PDB file of C-alpha atoms in Angstrom:
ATOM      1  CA  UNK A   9     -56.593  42.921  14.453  1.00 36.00           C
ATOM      2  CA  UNK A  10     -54.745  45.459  16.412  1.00 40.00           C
ATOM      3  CA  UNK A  11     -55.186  48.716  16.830  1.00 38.00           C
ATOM      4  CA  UNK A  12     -53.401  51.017  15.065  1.00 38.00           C
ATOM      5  CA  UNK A  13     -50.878  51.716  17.775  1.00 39.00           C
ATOM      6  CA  UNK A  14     -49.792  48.355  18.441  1.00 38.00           C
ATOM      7  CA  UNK A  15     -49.051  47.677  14.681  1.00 33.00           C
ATOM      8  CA  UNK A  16     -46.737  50.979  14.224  1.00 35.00           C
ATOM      9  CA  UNK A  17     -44.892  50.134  17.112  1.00 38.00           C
ATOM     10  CA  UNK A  18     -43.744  46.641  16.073  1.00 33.00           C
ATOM     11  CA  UNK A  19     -42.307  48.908  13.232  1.00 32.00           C
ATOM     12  CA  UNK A  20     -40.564  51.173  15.878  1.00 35.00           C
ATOM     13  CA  UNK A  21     -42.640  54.459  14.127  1.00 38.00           C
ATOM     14  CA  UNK A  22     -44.484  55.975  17.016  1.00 38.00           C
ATOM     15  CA  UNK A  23     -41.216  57.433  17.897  1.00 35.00           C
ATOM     16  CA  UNK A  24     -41.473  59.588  14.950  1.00 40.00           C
ATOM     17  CA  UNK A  25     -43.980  62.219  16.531  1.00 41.00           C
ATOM     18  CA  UNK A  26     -44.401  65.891  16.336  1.00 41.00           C
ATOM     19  CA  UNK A  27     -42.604  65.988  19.527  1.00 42.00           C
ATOM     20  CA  UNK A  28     -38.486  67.320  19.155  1.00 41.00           C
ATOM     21  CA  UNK A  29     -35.636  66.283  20.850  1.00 39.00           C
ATOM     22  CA  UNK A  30     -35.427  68.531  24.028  1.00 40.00           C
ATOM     23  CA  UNK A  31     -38.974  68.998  24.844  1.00 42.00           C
ATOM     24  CA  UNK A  32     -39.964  67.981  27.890  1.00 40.00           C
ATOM     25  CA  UNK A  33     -41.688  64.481  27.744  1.00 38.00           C
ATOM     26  CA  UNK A  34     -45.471  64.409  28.282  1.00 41.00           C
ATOM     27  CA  UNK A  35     -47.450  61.428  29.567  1.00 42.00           C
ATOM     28  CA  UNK A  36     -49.475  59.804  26.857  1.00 45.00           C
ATOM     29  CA  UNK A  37     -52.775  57.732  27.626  1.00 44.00           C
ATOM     30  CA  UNK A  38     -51.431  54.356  26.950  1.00 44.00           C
ATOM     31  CA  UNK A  39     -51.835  52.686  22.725  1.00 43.00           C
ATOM     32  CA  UNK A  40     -54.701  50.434  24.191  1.00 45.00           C
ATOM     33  CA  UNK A  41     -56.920  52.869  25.040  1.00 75.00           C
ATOM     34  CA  UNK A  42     -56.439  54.332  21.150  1.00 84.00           C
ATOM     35  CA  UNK A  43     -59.640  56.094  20.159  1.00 93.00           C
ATOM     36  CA  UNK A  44     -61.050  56.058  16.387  1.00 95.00           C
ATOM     37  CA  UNK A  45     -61.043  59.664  14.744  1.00 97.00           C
ATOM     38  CA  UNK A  46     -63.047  59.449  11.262  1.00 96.00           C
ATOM     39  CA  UNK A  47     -62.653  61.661   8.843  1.00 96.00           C
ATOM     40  CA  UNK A  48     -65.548  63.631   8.189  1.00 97.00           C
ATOM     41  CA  UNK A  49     -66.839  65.240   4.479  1.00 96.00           C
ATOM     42  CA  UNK A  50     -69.874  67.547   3.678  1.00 96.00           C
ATOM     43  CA  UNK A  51     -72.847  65.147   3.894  1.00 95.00           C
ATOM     44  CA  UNK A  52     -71.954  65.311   7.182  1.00 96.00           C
ATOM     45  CA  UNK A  53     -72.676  68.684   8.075  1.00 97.00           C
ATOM     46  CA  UNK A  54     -75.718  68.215   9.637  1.00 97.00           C
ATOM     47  CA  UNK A  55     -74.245  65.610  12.084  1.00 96.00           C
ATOM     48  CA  UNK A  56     -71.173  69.038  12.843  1.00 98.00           C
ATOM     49  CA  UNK A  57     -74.176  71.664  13.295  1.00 97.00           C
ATOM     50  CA  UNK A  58     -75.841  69.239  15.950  1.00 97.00           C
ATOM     51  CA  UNK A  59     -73.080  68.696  17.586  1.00 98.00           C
ATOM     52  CA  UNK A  60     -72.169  72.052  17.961  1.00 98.00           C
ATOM     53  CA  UNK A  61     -75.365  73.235  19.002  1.00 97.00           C
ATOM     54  CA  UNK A  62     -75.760  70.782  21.899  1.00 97.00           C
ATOM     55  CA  UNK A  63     -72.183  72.399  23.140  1.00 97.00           C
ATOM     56  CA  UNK A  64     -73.263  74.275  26.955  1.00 95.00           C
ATOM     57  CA  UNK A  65     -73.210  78.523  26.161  1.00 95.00           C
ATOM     58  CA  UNK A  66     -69.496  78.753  28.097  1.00 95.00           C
ATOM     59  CA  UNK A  67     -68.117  75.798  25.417  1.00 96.00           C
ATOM     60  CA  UNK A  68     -69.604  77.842  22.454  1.00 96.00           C
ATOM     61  CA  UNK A  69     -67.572  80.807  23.885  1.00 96.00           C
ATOM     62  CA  UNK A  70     -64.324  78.872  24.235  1.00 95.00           C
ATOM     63  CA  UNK A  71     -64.475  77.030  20.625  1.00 96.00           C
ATOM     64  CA  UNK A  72     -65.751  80.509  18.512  1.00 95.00           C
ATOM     65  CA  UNK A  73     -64.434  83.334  20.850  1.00 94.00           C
ATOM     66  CA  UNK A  74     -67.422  84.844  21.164  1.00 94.00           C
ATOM     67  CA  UNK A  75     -71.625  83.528  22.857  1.00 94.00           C
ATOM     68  CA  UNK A  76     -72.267  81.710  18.969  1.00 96.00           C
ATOM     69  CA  UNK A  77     -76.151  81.526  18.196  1.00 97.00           C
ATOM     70  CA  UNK A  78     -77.577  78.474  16.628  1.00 97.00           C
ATOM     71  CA  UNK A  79     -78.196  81.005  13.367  1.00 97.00           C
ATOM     72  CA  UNK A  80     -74.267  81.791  13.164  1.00 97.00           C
ATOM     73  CA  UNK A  81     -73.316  78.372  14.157  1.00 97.00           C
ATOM     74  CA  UNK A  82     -75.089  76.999  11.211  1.00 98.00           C
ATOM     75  CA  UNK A  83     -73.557  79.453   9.072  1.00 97.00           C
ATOM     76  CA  UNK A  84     -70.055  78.786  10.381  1.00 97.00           C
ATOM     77  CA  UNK A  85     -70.620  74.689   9.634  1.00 97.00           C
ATOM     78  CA  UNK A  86     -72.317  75.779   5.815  1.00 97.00           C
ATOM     79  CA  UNK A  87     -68.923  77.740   5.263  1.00 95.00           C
ATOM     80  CA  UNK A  88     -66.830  74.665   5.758  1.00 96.00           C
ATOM     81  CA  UNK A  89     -64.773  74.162   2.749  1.00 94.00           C
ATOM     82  CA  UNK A  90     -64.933  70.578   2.544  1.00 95.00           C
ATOM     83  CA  UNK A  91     -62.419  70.304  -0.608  1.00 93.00           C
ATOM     84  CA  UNK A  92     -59.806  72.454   1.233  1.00 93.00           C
ATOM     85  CA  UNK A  93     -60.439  71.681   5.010  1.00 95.00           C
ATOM     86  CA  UNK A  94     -60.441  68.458   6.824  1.00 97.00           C
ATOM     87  CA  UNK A  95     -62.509  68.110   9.563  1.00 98.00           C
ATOM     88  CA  UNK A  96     -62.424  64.770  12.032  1.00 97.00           C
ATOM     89  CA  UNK A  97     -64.607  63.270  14.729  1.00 97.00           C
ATOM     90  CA  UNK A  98     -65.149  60.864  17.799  1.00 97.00           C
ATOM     91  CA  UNK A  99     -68.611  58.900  17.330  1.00 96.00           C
ATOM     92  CA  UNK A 100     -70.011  56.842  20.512  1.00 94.00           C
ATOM     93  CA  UNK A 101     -71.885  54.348  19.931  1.00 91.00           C
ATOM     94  CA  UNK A 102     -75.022  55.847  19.654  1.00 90.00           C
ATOM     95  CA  UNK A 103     -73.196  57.297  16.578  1.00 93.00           C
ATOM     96  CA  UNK A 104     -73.556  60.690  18.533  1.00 95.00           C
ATOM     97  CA  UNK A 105     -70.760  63.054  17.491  1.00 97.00           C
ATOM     98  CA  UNK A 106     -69.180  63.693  20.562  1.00 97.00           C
ATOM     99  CA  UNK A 107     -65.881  65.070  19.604  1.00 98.00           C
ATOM    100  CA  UNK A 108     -64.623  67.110  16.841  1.00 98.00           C
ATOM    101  CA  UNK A 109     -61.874  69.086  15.194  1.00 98.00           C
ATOM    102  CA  UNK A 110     -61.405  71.388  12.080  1.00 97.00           C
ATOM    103  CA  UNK A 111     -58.385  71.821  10.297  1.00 96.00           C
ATOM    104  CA  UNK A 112     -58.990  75.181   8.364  1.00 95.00           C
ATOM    105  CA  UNK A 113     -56.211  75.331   5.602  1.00 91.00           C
ATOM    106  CA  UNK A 114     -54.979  78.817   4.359  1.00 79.00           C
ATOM    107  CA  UNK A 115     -56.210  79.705   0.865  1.00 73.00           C
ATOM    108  CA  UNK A 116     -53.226  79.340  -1.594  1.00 59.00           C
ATOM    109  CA  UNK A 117     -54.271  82.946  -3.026  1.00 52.00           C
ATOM    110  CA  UNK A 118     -53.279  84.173   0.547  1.00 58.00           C
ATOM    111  CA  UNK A 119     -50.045  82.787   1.168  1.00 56.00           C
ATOM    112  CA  UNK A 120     -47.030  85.014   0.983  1.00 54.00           C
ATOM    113  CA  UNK A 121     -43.727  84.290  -0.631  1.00 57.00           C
ATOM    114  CA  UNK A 122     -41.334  82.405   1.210  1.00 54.00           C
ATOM    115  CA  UNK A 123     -44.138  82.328   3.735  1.00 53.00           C
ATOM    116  CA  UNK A 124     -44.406  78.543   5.775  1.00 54.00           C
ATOM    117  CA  UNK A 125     -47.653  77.181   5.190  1.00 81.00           C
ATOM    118  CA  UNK A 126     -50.385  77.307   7.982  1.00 87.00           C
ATOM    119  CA  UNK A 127     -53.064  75.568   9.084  1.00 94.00           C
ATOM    120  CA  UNK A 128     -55.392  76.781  12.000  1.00 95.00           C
ATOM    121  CA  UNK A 129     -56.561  74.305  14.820  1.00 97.00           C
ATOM    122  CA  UNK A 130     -59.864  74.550  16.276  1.00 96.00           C
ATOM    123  CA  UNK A 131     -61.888  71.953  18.472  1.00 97.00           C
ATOM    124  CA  UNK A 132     -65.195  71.054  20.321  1.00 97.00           C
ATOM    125  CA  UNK A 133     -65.750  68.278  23.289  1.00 97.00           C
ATOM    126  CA  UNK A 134     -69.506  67.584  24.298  1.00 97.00           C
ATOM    127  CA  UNK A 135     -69.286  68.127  28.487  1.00 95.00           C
ATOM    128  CA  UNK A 136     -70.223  64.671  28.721  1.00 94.00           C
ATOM    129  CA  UNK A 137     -67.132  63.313  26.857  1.00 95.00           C
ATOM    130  CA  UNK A 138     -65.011  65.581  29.140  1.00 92.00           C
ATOM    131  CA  UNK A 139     -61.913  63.961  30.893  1.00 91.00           C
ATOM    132  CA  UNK A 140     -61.391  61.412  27.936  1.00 93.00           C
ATOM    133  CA  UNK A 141     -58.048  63.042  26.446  1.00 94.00           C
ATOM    134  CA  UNK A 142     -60.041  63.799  23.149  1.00 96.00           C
ATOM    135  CA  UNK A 143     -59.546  67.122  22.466  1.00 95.00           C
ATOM    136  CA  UNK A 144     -55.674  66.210  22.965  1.00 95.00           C
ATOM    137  CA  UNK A 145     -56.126  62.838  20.406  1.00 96.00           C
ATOM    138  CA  UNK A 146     -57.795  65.065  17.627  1.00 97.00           C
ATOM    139  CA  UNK A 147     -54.954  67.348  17.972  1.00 97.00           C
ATOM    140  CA  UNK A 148     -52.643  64.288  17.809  1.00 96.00           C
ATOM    141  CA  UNK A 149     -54.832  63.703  14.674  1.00 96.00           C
ATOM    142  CA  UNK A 150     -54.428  67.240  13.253  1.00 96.00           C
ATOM    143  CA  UNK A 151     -51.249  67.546  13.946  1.00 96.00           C
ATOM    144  CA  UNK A 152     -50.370  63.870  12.085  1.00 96.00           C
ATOM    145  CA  UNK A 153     -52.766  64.817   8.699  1.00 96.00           C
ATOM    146  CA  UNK A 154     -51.103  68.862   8.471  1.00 95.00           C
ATOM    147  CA  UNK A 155     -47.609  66.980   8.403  1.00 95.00           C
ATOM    148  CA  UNK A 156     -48.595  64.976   5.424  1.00 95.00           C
ATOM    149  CA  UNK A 157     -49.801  67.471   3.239  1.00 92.00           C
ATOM    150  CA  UNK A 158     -46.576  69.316   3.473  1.00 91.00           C
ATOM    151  CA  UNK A 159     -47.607  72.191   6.337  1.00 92.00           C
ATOM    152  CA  UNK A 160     -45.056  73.500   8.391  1.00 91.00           C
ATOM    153  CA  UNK A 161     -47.131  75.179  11.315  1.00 93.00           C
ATOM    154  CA  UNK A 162     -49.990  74.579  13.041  1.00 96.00           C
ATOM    155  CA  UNK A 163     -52.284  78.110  14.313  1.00 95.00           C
ATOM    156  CA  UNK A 164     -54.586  78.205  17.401  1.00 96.00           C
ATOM    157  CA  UNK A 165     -56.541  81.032  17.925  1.00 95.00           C
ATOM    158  CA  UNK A 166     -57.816  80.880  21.353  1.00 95.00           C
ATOM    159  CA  UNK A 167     -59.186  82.792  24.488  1.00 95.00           C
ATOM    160  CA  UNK A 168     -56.984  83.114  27.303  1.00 95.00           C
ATOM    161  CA  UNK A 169     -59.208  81.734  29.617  1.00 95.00           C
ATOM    162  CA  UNK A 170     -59.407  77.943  27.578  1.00 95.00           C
ATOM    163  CA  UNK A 171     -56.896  76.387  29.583  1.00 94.00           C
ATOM    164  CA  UNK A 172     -57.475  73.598  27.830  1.00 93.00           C
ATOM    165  CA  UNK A 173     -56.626  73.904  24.802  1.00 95.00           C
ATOM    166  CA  UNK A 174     -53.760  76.152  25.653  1.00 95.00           C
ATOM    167  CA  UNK A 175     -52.437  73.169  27.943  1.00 95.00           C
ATOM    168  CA  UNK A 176     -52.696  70.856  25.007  1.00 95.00           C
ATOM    169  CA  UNK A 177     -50.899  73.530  22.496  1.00 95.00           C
ATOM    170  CA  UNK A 178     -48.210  73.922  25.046  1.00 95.00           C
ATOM    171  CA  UNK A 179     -47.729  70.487  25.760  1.00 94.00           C
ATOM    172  CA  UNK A 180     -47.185  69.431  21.849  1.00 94.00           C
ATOM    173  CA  UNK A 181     -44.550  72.294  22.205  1.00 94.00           C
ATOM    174  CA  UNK A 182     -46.170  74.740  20.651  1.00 95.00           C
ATOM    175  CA  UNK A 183     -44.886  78.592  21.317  1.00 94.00           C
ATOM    176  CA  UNK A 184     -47.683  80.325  23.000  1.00 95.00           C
ATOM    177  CA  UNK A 185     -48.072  83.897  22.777  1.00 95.00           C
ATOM    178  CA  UNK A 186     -50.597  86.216  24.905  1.00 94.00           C
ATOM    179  CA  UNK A 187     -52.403  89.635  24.086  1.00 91.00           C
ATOM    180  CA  UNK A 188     -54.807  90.175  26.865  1.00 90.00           C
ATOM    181  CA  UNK A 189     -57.833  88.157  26.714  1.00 93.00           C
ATOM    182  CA  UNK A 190     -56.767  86.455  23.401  1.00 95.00           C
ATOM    183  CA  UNK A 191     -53.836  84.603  22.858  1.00 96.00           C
ATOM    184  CA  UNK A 192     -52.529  82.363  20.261  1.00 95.00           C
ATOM    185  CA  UNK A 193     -50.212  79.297  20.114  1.00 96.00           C
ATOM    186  CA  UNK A 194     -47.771  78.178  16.978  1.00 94.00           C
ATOM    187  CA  UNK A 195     -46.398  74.856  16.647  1.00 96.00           C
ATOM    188  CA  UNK A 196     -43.618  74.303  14.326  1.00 94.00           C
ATOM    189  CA  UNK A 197     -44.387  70.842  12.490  1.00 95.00           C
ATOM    190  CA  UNK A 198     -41.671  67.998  11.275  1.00 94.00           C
ATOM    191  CA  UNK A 199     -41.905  67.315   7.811  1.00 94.00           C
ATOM    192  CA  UNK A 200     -43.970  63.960   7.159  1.00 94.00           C
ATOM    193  CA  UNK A 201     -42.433  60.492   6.566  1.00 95.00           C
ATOM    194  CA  UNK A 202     -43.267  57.409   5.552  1.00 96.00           C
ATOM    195  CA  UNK A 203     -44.373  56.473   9.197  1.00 94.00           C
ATOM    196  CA  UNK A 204     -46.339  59.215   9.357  1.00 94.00           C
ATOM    197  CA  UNK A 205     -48.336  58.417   6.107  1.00 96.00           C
ATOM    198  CA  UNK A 206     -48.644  55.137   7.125  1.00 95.00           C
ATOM    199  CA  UNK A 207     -49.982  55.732  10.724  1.00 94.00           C
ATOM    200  CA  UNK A 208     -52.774  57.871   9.079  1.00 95.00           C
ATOM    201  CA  UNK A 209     -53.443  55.182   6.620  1.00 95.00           C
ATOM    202  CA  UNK A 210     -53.772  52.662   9.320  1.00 94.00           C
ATOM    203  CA  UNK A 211     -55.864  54.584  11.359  1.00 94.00           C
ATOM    204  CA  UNK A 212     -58.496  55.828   8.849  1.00 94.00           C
ATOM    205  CA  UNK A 213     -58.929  52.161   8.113  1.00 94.00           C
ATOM    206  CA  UNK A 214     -59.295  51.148  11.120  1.00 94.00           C
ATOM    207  CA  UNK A 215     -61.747  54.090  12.331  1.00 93.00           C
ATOM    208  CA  UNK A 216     -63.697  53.511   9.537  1.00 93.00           C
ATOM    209  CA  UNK A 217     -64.179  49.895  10.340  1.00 94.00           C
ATOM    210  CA  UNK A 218     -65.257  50.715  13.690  1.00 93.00           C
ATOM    211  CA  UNK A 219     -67.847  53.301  12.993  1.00 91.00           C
ATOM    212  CA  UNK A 220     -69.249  50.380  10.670  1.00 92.00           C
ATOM    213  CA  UNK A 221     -69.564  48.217  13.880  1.00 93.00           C
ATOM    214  CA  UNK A 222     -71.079  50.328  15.695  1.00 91.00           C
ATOM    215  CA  UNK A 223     -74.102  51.292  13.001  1.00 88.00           C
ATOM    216  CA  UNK A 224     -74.849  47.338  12.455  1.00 91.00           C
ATOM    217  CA  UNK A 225     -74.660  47.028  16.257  1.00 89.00           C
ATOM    218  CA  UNK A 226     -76.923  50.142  16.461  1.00 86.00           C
ATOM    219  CA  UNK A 227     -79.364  48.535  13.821  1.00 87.00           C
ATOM    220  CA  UNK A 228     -79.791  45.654  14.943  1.00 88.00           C
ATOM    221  CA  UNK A 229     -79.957  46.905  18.954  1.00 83.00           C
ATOM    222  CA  UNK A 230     -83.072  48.466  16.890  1.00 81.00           C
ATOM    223  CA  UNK A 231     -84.180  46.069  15.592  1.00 80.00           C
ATOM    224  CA  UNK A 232     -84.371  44.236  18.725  1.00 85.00           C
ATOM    225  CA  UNK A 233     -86.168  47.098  20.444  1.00 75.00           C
ATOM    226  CA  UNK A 234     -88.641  46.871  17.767  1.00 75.00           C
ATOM    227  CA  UNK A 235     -89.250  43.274  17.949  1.00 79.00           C
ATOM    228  CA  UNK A 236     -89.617  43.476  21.892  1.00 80.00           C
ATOM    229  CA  UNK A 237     -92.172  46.570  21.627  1.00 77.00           C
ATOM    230  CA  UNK A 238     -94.209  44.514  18.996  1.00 73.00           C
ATOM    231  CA  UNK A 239     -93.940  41.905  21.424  1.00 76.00           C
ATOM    232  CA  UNK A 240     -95.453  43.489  24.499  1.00 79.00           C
ATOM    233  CA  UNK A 241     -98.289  45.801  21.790  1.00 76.00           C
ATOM    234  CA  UNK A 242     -99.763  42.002  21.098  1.00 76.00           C
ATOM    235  CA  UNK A 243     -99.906  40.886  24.747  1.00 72.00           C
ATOM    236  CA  UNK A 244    -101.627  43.710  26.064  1.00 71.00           C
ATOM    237  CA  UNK A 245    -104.090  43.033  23.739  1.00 70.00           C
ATOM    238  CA  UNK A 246    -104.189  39.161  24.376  1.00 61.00           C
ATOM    239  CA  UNK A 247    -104.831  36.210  22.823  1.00 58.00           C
ATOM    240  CA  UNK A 248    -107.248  36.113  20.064  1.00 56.00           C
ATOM    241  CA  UNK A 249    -107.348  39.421  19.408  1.00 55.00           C
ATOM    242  CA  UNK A 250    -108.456  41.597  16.273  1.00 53.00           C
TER     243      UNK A 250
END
């Protein structure tokens, strides 16, 4: 099976990105190196709090804008709301969450007439996944699922000082706006089409299938462990033993 890539483009889709006509073009890692993003729910939460908590003191203050404890980190990930939100994430093969991004959704109480519905953008990168492109593939991601459920911008709240994620905001096209040590980026979304429904159907699919392969790989890499440990235990204690 392909990946997901490979199949859209046979169908000429990829062309339909977020990206407008006029905006400078931006080098892409290439489709084969296409990473699987898995959508992630609430029994998950305790897989989000670890991850966050193993992010270095300087990455806490980049992602939350201020030096998070553990305590307010935990509260932050309890506060997800799983049934309006959508939150995604890079696994290794460990099954280590290495990656993430949350797609906070604007309460429908709080939108304004005639106001375009928003979505805010915020994301994490373990320092050892660094240099990867995944922060810019989850917004990719984000950017792809806010489309389809009818959102027409896309919020970042950020520090100044995450170059980063500013670079990645500005390179989607996304109008950034400074206020000191705070600034914040909108990008204006296209309205989803059937390529873009299709692409995210594709690639849940096939991220899903992958994270499968990786637990029975992990299980039975285990399981081999086990069997080699048990294996050395009863020849230290040699032959004929009790």
């Amino acid at each position: 099976m392909g990946y997901p890539g490979d199949f859209l483009n046979r169908f000429g889709q990829q062309a339909d990105r977020h990206a407008r006509p006029g905006d400078p073009a931006q080098p892409r890692p290439p489709r084969f190196s296409w990473v699987p993003i898995r959508s992630l729910a609430a029994r998950h939460r305790d897989r989000i709090e670890a991850h966050l908590v193993a992010l270095e003191p300087g990455d806490r203050y980049l992602r939350f804008g201020f030096p998070a404890s553990d305590e307010q980190i935990r509260q932050y990930v309890q506060g997800i709301r799983f049934d309006r939100d959508e939150v995604f994430g890079i696994f290794n093969r460990r099954l280590q969450l290495i990656a993430m991004a949350h797609l906070a959704y604007e309460p429908v109480a709080q939108q304004l007439p005639g106001r375009p519905t928003m979505v805010e953008f915020g994301v994490s990168v373990l320092e050892s996944a660094r240099g990867r492109g995944y922060g810019a593939r989850l917004f990719d991601h984000a950017v792809m699922h806010a489309r389809n459920r009818g959102i027409d911008s896309l919020y970042i709240h950020a520090l100044s000082e995450n170059h980063a994620m500013l670079r990645i905001a500005r390179n989607a096209g996304a109008k950034v706006e400074r206020d000191g040590g705070e600034s914040q980026a909108w990008l204006k979304l296209e309205p989803d089409t059937i390529g873009s429904q299709m692409e995210a159907m594709v690639e849940a699919h096939a991220a899903e299938m992958n994270y499968q392969l990786k637990r029975q790989a992990l299980r039975l890499e285990e399981f081999i462990d086990g069997m080699q440990e048990l294996k050395q235990q009863i020849g230290r204690r040699g032959p004929g033993s009790q």
